[in-house]
Amino acid sequence: MRPGPRCSCCCSSCCSSSAAPPDSSRTRGDSPMPEAVHHTRLLVNARRRRDIIGGLVMAFLGLVFVPMLYASGLMSIVMVNKLGQFVAFSIVAIGLDLVWGYMGVLSLCQFLFFAIGGYAMGMYLALHGPLDGVHNVPRALYVVSSSVGDISLPWFWRPFKYFPLAVILGLSLSGFIAFLVGLSGFISRVRGVYFSILTQAITVAFWLIFQKNDIRLCGTNGLTNFVTILGYKLASDTDAAWYMQTRFWLYIVSVLCMLLAFFVARLLVNSPFGRVLIAVRDDESRLRFFGYKTWMFKTMTFTIAGVFAGVGGMLYSPQKGIITPEQMTAFASILVAVWVALGGRGTLWGAVLGTIAVNLLYDTLTSRVPDAWPFALGGLFILVVLILPGGLMSLPEKLAGLANRAKTAPAPATTANKDAVAEVVPNGGES
């Protein structure tokens, strides 16, 4: 039996299928499956398997493995609390991967939306913390005010006293500001590095505004003195059981929100809407020629990424215990790009993996060798650019390619082989 034609993808599964009898399962008159369609189905199935495996691994690590370590005493509540903050960061990174990895637009203002969500939750927490002054204003606001003893609660603080309203306002404000930034940039066809510079400039402008005491958001001190959330004490209680710690449940909620954000993003990119995003990334001019209003797709995606960042900020504030304007600096937004690039653009799980890996490395180095962190960060840049352009998610594929190359490499000539060649060719082949 002669083997069937080999496809151009050269993957083992594809070639093994092409070696089967070509017409064994095909009725007469059916046309053969185009090679491109066959290859696309293989890629989709591989991506689906990777998502299922990645989801199961993340769910196991986040909802089973870490709680098991904590319940057994092998992990402290401080470490669980840090992991909860890293998971909150990963939700921001998933949003950036939608915008950068799938749509091809690098945004450098994701932590602006993160901080807005954080401030919304921080205002709720501050209003349920210690109150000072004649009018019972939050202590953080009372401390930075110049009107000592006679300040009243600003009007825009009042809606944040109620938890559901604070959550709705945090999501709405993050999404609304992202919508305005995206609409103004995309409808004006600001592209490439110009859009990145525009978003960074907007971030710096908000950072300068939030530093002022006059806007009644506590200036550079930020919002702090958080005591309770929904009536539960935020501080760890050494006498209480592990399942009674509020920080542990905040960690669990963060993991659940991260998994939900991932599956929403995956549904989005697997839909026809996601196909348009990839087309925008690859050739936006041709898409506009076919009549698509690309600015609408880009603005909608940018808004969704802003809402994701707001969710991350609202989860971060109660776990960190403080939210300041430092969370919306330009450097913070650049770090998100590092997380996504290291994990692997356009993979979604890579954004989560890169975020947790970089933050764990940062936490370890800064606590033991603080001066080594800038060098480690520079090394990560070089690693991604020169060795792993696909990020950590491409590492298994790269290792498999190296293993296959080692198997197919010709064996080195041994002494016995050289003697056999000398017998067949007495002069060693020389004329």
Coordinates of N, CA, C and O in Angstrom, one line a residue, residues 233-383:
K233 N -14.6 41.0 59.7 CA -13.3 41.7 60.0 C -12.3 41.3 58.9 O -12.1 40.1 58.6
L234 N -11.5 42.3 58.4 CA -10.5 42.1 57.4 C -9.2 41.5 58.0 O -8.6 40.7 57.3
A235 N -8.8 42.0 59.1 CA -7.6 41.5 59.7 C -7.6 40.1 60.1 O -8.7 39.5 60.4
S236 N -6.5 39.4 60.0 CA -6.5 38.0 60.4 C -6.7 37.8 61.9 O -6.2 38.6 62.7
D237 N -7.4 36.8 62.2 CA -7.7 36.4 63.6 C -6.9 35.2 64.0 O -7.2 34.1 63.5
T238 N -5.9 35.3 64.8 CA -5.1 34.1 65.2 C -5.9 33.1 65.9 O -5.5 31.9 65.9
D239 N -7.0 33.4 66.6 CA -7.7 32.5 67.4 C -8.8 31.8 66.6 O -9.4 30.8 67.0
A240 N -9.1 32.3 65.4 CA -10.2 31.7 64.6 C -9.6 30.6 63.7 O -8.5 30.5 63.4
A241 N -10.5 29.7 63.3 CA -10.2 28.6 62.4 C -9.8 29.1 61.0 O -10.2 30.3 60.7
W242 N -9.1 28.3 60.2 CA -8.6 28.8 58.9 C -9.8 29.2 58.0 O -9.6 30.1 57.2
Y243 N -10.9 28.5 58.1 CA -12.0 28.8 57.2 C -12.8 30.0 57.7 O -13.8 30.4 57.1
M244 N -12.4 30.6 58.9 CA -13.1 31.8 59.4 C -12.4 33.1 59.0 O -12.8 34.1 59.4
Q245 N -11.3 32.9 58.3 CA -10.5 34.1 57.9 C -11.1 34.8 56.7 O -11.2 34.1 55.6
T246 N -11.3 36.1 56.8 CA -11.9 36.8 55.7 C -11.0 36.8 54.5 O -11.4 36.8 53.3
R247 N -9.7 37.0 54.7 CA -8.7 37.1 53.6 C -8.7 35.8 52.8 O -8.4 35.8 51.6
F248 N -8.9 34.6 53.5 CA -8.9 33.4 52.7 C -10.1 33.4 51.7 O -9.9 33.0 50.6
W249 N -11.3 33.8 52.2 CA -12.4 33.8 51.3 C -12.3 34.9 50.2 O -12.8 34.7 49.1
L250 N -11.6 36.0 50.5 CA -11.3 37.0 49.4 C -10.4 36.3 48.4 O -10.6 36.6 47.2
Y251 N -9.5 35.5 48.8 CA -8.6 34.8 47.8 C -9.5 33.9 46.9 O -9.3 33.8 45.7
I252 N -10.4 33.1 47.6 CA -11.3 32.2 46.8 C -12.1 33.0 45.8 O -12.3 32.6 44.6
V253 N -12.7 34.1 46.2 CA -13.5 34.9 45.3 C -12.6 35.4 44.1 O -13.1 35.5 43.0
S254 N -11.4 35.8 44.4 CA -10.5 36.2 43.4 C -10.2 35.2 42.3 O -10.2 35.4 41.1
V255 N -10.0 33.9 42.8 CA -9.8 32.8 41.8 C -11.0 32.6 41.0 O -10.9 32.4 39.8
L256 N -12.2 32.6 41.6 CA -13.4 32.4 40.9 C -13.6 33.5 39.8 O -14.1 33.2 38.7
C257 N -13.4 34.7 40.2 CA -13.5 35.8 39.3 C -12.5 35.7 38.1 O -12.8 36.0 37.0
M258 N -11.3 35.2 38.4 CA -10.3 35.0 37.4 C -10.7 33.9 36.4 O -10.6 34.1 35.1
L259 N -11.3 32.8 36.9 CA -11.8 31.8 36.0 C -12.9 32.3 35.2 O -13.0 32.0 34.0
L260 N -13.8 33.0 35.8 CA -15.0 33.6 35.0 C -14.5 34.5 33.9 O -15.0 34.5 32.8
A261 N -13.5 35.4 34.3 CA -13.0 36.4 33.3 C -12.3 35.6 32.1 O -12.5 36.0 30.9
F262 N -11.6 34.5 32.4 CA -11.0 33.8 31.4 C -12.0 33.2 30.4 O -11.9 33.3 29.2
F263 N -13.1 32.5 31.0 CA -14.0 31.9 30.1 C -14.9 32.9 29.3 O -15.3 32.6 28.2
V264 N -15.1 34.1 29.9 CA -15.8 35.1 29.1 C -14.9 35.6 27.9 O -15.4 35.7 26.8
A265 N -13.6 35.7 28.2 CA -12.7 36.1 27.2 C -12.6 35.0 26.1 O -12.5 35.3 24.9
R266 N -12.5 33.8 26.5 CA -12.4 32.7 25.6 C -13.6 32.6 24.7 O -13.5 32.4 23.5
L267 N -14.8 32.7 25.3 CA -16.1 32.7 24.5 C -16.0 33.9 23.5 O -16.5 33.7 22.3
L268 N -15.5 35.0 23.9 CA -15.4 36.2 23.0 C -14.5 35.9 21.8 O -14.9 36.2 20.7
V269 N -13.3 35.4 22.1 CA -12.4 35.2 21.0 C -12.7 34.0 20.1 O -12.3 34.0 18.9
N270 N -13.5 33.1 20.6 CA -14.0 32.0 19.7 C -15.2 32.3 18.9 O -15.6 31.5 18.1
S271 N -15.8 33.4 19.2 CA -17.0 33.8 18.4 C -16.6 34.6 17.1 O -15.5 34.9 16.9
P272 N -17.6 34.8 16.3 CA -17.3 35.6 15.1 C -16.7 37.0 15.5 O -15.9 37.5 14.7
F273 N -17.1 37.5 16.6 CA -16.5 38.8 17.1 C -15.0 38.7 17.2 O -14.2 39.5 16.9
G274 N -14.6 37.5 17.8 CA -13.2 37.3 18.0 C -12.4 37.2 16.6 O -11.3 37.6 16.5
R275 N -13.1 36.6 15.6 CA -12.5 36.5 14.3 C -12.2 37.9 13.7 O -11.2 38.1 13.1
V276 N -13.2 38.8 14.0 CA -13.0 40.1 13.5 C -11.8 40.8 14.2 O -11.0 41.5 13.6
L277 N -11.7 40.5 15.5 CA -10.5 41.1 16.2 C -9.2 40.6 15.6 O -8.3 41.4 15.5
I278 N -9.1 39.3 15.3 CA -7.9 38.8 14.7 C -7.6 39.4 13.4 O -6.5 39.8 13.0
A279 N -8.7 39.6 12.6 CA -8.6 40.3 11.3 C -8.1 41.7 11.5 O -7.3 42.2 10.6
V280 N -8.6 42.4 12.5 CA -8.1 43.8 12.8 C -6.6 43.8 13.0 O -5.9 44.6 12.6
R281 N -6.2 42.8 13.8 CA -4.8 42.7 14.1 C -3.9 42.5 12.9 O -2.9 43.1 12.7
D282 N -4.4 41.6 12.0 CA -3.6 41.2 10.8 C -3.7 42.1 9.7 O -2.7 42.4 9.0
D283 N -4.9 42.7 9.4 CA -5.0 43.6 8.2 C -6.2 44.5 8.4 O -7.3 44.2 7.8
E284 N -6.1 45.5 9.2 CA -7.3 46.4 9.5 C -7.7 47.1 8.2 O -8.9 47.3 8.0
S285 N -6.8 47.5 7.4 CA -7.2 48.3 6.2 C -8.1 47.5 5.3 O -9.0 48.0 4.7
R286 N -7.7 46.3 5.1 CA -8.6 45.4 4.2 C -9.9 45.2 4.8 O -11.0 45.2 4.1
L287 N -10.0 45.1 6.1 CA -11.3 44.9 6.8 C -12.2 46.1 6.6 O -13.4 46.0 6.4
R288 N -11.6 47.3 6.7 CA -12.3 48.5 6.5 C -12.8 48.6 5.1 O -13.9 49.1 4.8
F289 N -12.0 48.1 4.1 CA -12.4 48.1 2.7 C -13.6 47.3 2.5 O -14.5 47.6 1.6
F290 N -13.8 46.2 3.3 CA -14.9 45.3 3.1 C -16.2 45.9 3.9 O -17.2 45.2 3.9
G291 N -16.0 47.1 4.5 CA -17.2 47.7 5.1 C -17.3 47.6 6.6 O -18.3 48.0 7.2
Y292 N -16.4 47.0 7.2 CA -16.4 46.8 8.7 C -16.1 48.2 9.4 O -15.1 48.8 9.0
K293 N -16.8 48.5 10.4 CA -16.5 49.7 11.2 C -15.6 49.2 12.3 O -16.1 48.9 13.4
T294 N -14.3 49.2 12.1 CA -13.4 48.5 13.0 C -13.3 49.3 14.3 O -13.0 48.7 15.4
W295 N -13.5 50.6 14.3 CA -13.5 51.3 15.6 C -14.5 50.9 16.6 O -14.3 50.9 17.8
M296 N -15.6 50.4 16.1 CA -16.7 49.9 17.0 C -16.2 48.6 17.7 O -16.4 48.5 18.9
F297 N -15.6 47.7 17.0 CA -15.1 46.4 17.6 C -14.0 46.7 18.5 O -13.9 46.2 19.6
K298 N -13.1 47.6 18.2 CA -11.9 48.0 19.0 C -12.4 48.7 20.3 O -11.9 48.4 21.4
T299 N -13.3 49.6 20.2 CA -13.8 50.3 21.3 C -14.5 49.3 22.3 O -14.3 49.4 23.5
M300 N -15.3 48.4 21.8 CA -16.0 47.5 22.6 C -15.0 46.6 23.4 O -15.2 46.3 24.6
T301 N -14.0 46.1 22.7 CA -13.0 45.2 23.3 C -12.3 46.0 24.4 O -12.0 45.5 25.4
F302 N -11.9 47.2 24.1 CA -11.2 48.0 25.0 C -12.0 48.3 26.3 O -11.5 48.3 27.4
T303 N -13.3 48.5 26.1 CA -14.2 48.7 27.2 C -14.3 47.4 28.1 O -14.3 47.5 29.3
I304 N -14.4 46.3 27.5 CA -14.4 45.0 28.2 C -13.2 44.8 29.0 O -13.2 44.4 30.2
A305 N -12.0 45.1 28.4 CA -10.7 45.0 29.1 C -10.7 46.0 30.3 O -10.1 45.7 31.3
G306 N -11.3 47.2 30.1 CA -11.3 48.1 31.2 C -12.2 47.6 32.4 O -11.8 47.8 33.6
V307 N -13.3 47.0 32.1 CA -14.1 46.4 33.1 C -13.4 45.3 33.8 O -13.5 45.2 35.1
F308 N -12.7 44.4 33.1 CA -11.9 43.4 33.7 C -10.9 44.0 34.7 O -10.7 43.5 35.8
A309 N -10.2 45.1 34.3 CA -9.2 45.8 35.2 C -9.9 46.3 36.4 O -9.4 46.3 37.5
G310 N -11.1 46.9 36.2 CA -11.9 47.4 37.4 C -12.2 46.3 38.4 O -12.2 46.5 39.6
V311 N -12.6 45.1 37.9 CA -12.8 43.9 38.8 C -11.6 43.6 39.6 O -11.6 43.3 40.8
G312 N -10.4 43.6 38.9 CA -9.2 43.3 39.6 C -8.9 44.3 40.7 O -8.4 43.9 41.8
G313 N -9.1 45.6 40.4 CA -8.9 46.6 41.4 C -9.8 46.5 42.6 O -9.4 46.7 43.7
M314 N -11.1 46.1 42.4 CA -12.0 46.0 43.5 C -11.7 44.8 44.4 O -11.9 44.8 45.5
L315 N -11.1 43.7 43.8 CA -10.6 42.6 44.6 C -9.3 42.9 45.3 O -9.0 42.3 46.3
Y316 N -8.5 43.8 44.7 CA -7.2 44.1 45.3 C -7.3 44.9 46.5 O -6.5 44.7 47.5
S317 N -8.1 45.9 46.6 CA -8.2 46.9 47.7 C -8.4 46.3 49.0 O -7.6 46.5 50.0
P318 N -9.4 45.4 49.2 CA -9.6 44.8 50.5 C -8.4 43.9 50.9 O -8.2 43.7 52.1
Q319 N -7.8 43.2 49.9 CA -6.7 42.3 50.3 C -5.4 43.0 50.6 O -4.7 42.6 51.4
K320 N -5.2 44.1 49.9 CA -3.9 44.9 50.2 C -4.1 45.8 51.4 O -3.2 46.1 52.1
G321 N -5.3 46.3 51.6 CA -5.6 47.2 52.7 C -5.3 48.6 52.4 O -5.5 49.5 53.3
I322 N -5.0 49.0 51.2 CA -4.7 50.4 50.8 C -4.8 50.5 49.3 O -4.6 49.5 48.6
I323 N -5.2 51.7 48.9 CA -5.2 52.0 47.4 C -4.8 53.4 47.3 O -5.3 54.3 47.9
T324 N -3.7 53.6 46.5 CA -3.1 55.0 46.4 C -2.9 55.3 44.9 O -3.0 54.4 44.0
P325 N -2.6 56.6 44.6 CA -2.3 56.9 43.2 C -1.2 56.2 42.6 O -1.0 56.1 41.3
E326 N -0.3 55.6 43.4 CA 0.8 54.9 42.9 C 0.4 53.7 42.0 O 1.1 53.2 41.2
Q327 N -0.8 53.2 42.3 CA -1.4 52.1 41.5 C -1.7 52.4 40.1 O -2.0 51.5 39.3
M328 N -1.7 53.7 39.8 CA -2.1 54.1 38.4 C -0.9 54.8 37.7 O -1.1 55.5 36.7
T329 N 0.3 54.6 38.1 CA 1.4 55.2 37.5 C 1.7 54.5 36.1 O 1.2 53.3 35.9
A330 N 2.4 55.1 35.3 CA 2.7 54.5 33.9 C 3.5 53.3 34.1 O 3.3 52.3 33.3
F331 N 4.4 53.2 35.1 CA 5.2 52.0 35.2 C 4.4 50.8 35.5 O 4.6 49.7 35.1
A332 N 3.3 51.0 36.3 CA 2.4 49.8 36.7 C 1.8 49.3 35.4 O 1.7 48.0 35.3
S333 N 1.3 50.1 34.5 CA 0.7 49.6 33.3 C 1.7 49.0 32.4 O 1.3 48.0 31.7
I334 N 3.0 49.4 32.4 CA 4.0 48.8 31.6 C 4.2 47.4 32.1 O 4.5 46.4 31.3
L335 N 4.2 47.2 33.4 CA 4.4 45.9 34.0 C 3.4 44.9 33.5 O 3.7 43.7 33.3
V336 N 2.2 45.3 33.3 CA 1.1 44.4 32.8 C 1.5 43.8 31.4 O 1.4 42.7 31.1
A337 N 2.1 44.7 30.6 CA 2.6 44.3 29.3 C 3.7 43.2 29.4 O 3.8 42.2 28.6
V338 N 4.6 43.4 30.4 CA 5.6 42.4 30.7 C 5.0 41.0 31.1 O 5.4 40.0 30.6
W339 N 4.0 41.1 31.9 CA 3.3 39.8 32.4 C 2.8 39.1 31.2 O 3.0 37.9 31.0
V340 N 2.1 39.8 30.3 CA 1.4 39.2 29.1 C 2.5 38.7 28.2 O 2.4 37.6 27.6
A341 N 3.5 39.4 27.9 CA 4.6 39.0 27.0 C 5.3 37.8 27.5 O 5.6 36.9 26.7
L342 N 5.6 37.8 28.8 CA 6.3 36.6 29.3 C 5.4 35.3 29.3 O 5.9 34.2 28.9
G343 N 4.1 35.5 29.6 CA 3.3 34.3 29.5 C 3.0 33.9 28.1 O 2.9 32.7 27.9
G344 N 2.8 34.8 27.2 CA 2.5 34.5 25.8 C 1.3 35.2 25.3 O 0.2 35.0 25.8
R345 N 1.5 36.1 24.3 CA 0.4 36.9 23.8 C -0.6 36.0 23.0 O -0.2 35.1 22.4
G346 N -1.9 36.4 23.1 CA -2.9 35.7 22.4 C -3.1 34.3 22.9 O -3.6 33.4 22.1
T347 N -2.9 34.0 24.1 CA -3.2 32.7 24.7 C -4.1 32.7 25.9 O -4.7 31.7 26.3
L348 N -4.3 33.8 26.5 CA -5.2 34.1 27.7 C -4.6 33.4 28.9 O -4.3 34.0 29.9
W349 N -4.4 32.0 28.9 CA -3.8 31.4 30.0 C -2.4 31.9 30.3 O -1.9 31.9 31.4
G350 N -1.7 32.2 29.2 CA -0.4 32.8 29.3 C -0.4 34.1 30.1 O 0.6 34.3 30.9
A351 N -1.4 34.9 30.0 CA -1.5 36.1 30.8 C -1.5 35.8 32.3 O -0.9 36.4 33.1
V352 N -2.3 34.8 32.6 CA -2.4 34.4 34.0 C -1.1 33.8 34.5 O -0.6 34.2 35.6
L353 N -0.5 32.9 33.7 CA 0.7 32.3 34.1 C 1.9 33.3 34.3 O 2.6 33.3 35.2
G354 N 2.0 34.2 33.3 CA 3.0 35.3 33.3 C 2.9 36.2 34.5 O 3.8 36.6 35.2
T355 N 1.6 36.6 34.8 CA 1.4 37.5 36.0 C 1.8 36.8 37.3 O 2.5 37.4 38.1
I356 N 1.4 35.6 37.5 CA 1.7 35.0 38.8 C 3.2 34.6 38.9 O 3.8 34.8 39.9
A357 N 3.8 34.2 37.8 CA 5.2 33.9 37.8 C 6.1 35.2 38.1 O 7.0 35.1 38.9
V358 N 5.8 36.3 37.4 CA 6.6 37.5 37.6 C 6.4 38.0 39.0 O 7.4 38.5 39.7
N359 N 5.2 38.0 39.5 CA 5.0 38.6 40.8 C 5.5 37.7 41.9 O 6.0 38.2 43.0
L360 N 5.5 36.4 41.7 CA 6.2 35.5 42.7 C 7.7 35.7 42.7 O 8.3 35.8 43.8
L361 N 8.3 35.9 41.5 CA 9.7 36.2 41.4 C 10.0 37.6 42.0 O 11.0 37.7 42.8
Y362 N 9.2 38.6 41.8 CA 9.3 39.9 42.4 C 9.3 39.8 43.9 O 10.1 40.4 44.6
D363 N 8.3 39.1 44.4 CA 8.1 39.0 45.9 C 9.3 38.3 46.5 O 9.8 38.7 47.6
T364 N 9.8 37.2 45.9 CA 11.0 36.5 46.4 C 12.2 37.3 46.4 O 13.0 37.4 47.4
L365 N 12.5 38.0 45.2 CA 13.8 38.7 45.1 C 13.8 40.0 46.0 O 14.8 40.3 46.6
T366 N 12.7 40.7 46.0 CA 12.7 41.9 46.8 C 12.7 41.7 48.3 O 13.1 42.6 49.1
S367 N 12.3 40.5 48.7 CA 12.4 40.2 50.2 C 13.8 39.6 50.6 O 14.2 39.7 51.7
R368 N 14.6 39.1 49.6 CA 15.9 38.5 49.9 C 17.0 39.3 49.3 O 18.0 39.6 49.9
V369 N 16.9 39.6 48.0 CA 18.0 40.4 47.3 C 17.3 41.5 46.5 O 17.1 41.4 45.3
P370 N 17.0 42.6 47.2 CA 16.3 43.7 46.5 C 17.0 44.3 45.3 O 16.3 44.6 44.3
D371 N 18.3 44.4 45.4 CA 19.0 45.0 44.3 C 19.0 44.1 43.0 O 19.3 44.6 41.9
A372 N 18.6 42.8 43.1 CA 18.7 42.0 42.0 C 17.4 42.1 41.1 O 17.5 41.6 39.9
W373 N 16.4 42.7 41.6 CA 15.1 42.7 40.8 C 15.2 43.4 39.5 O 14.8 42.9 38.5
P374 N 15.9 44.6 39.4 CA 16.0 45.3 38.1 C 16.7 44.4 37.1 O 16.3 44.4 35.9
F375 N 17.7 43.7 37.5 CA 18.5 42.9 36.6 C 17.6 41.7 36.1 O 17.7 41.2 35.0
A376 N 16.9 41.1 37.1 CA 16.0 40.0 36.7 C 14.9 40.5 35.7 O 14.6 39.7 34.8
L377 N 14.4 41.7 35.9 CA 13.4 42.2 35.0 C 14.0 42.4 33.6 O 13.3 42.0 32.6
G378 N 15.2 42.9 33.5 CA 15.8 43.1 32.3 C 16.1 41.7 31.6 O 16.0 41.6 30.4
G379 N 16.5 40.7 32.4 CA 16.7 39.4 31.9 C 15.5 38.8 31.3 O 15.5 38.1 30.3
L380 N 14.3 39.0 32.0 CA 13.1 38.5 31.4 C 12.8 39.1 30.1 O 12.3 38.4 29.1
F381 N 13.1 40.4 29.9 CA 12.9 41.1 28.6 C 13.7 40.4 27.5 O 13.2 40.0 26.4
I382 N 15.0 40.1 27.8 CA 15.9 39.5 26.9 C 15.4 38.1 26.6 O 15.4 37.6 25.4
L383 N 15.0 37.3 27.6 CA 14.5 36.0 27.4 C 13.3 35.9 26.4 O 13.3 35.1 25.5

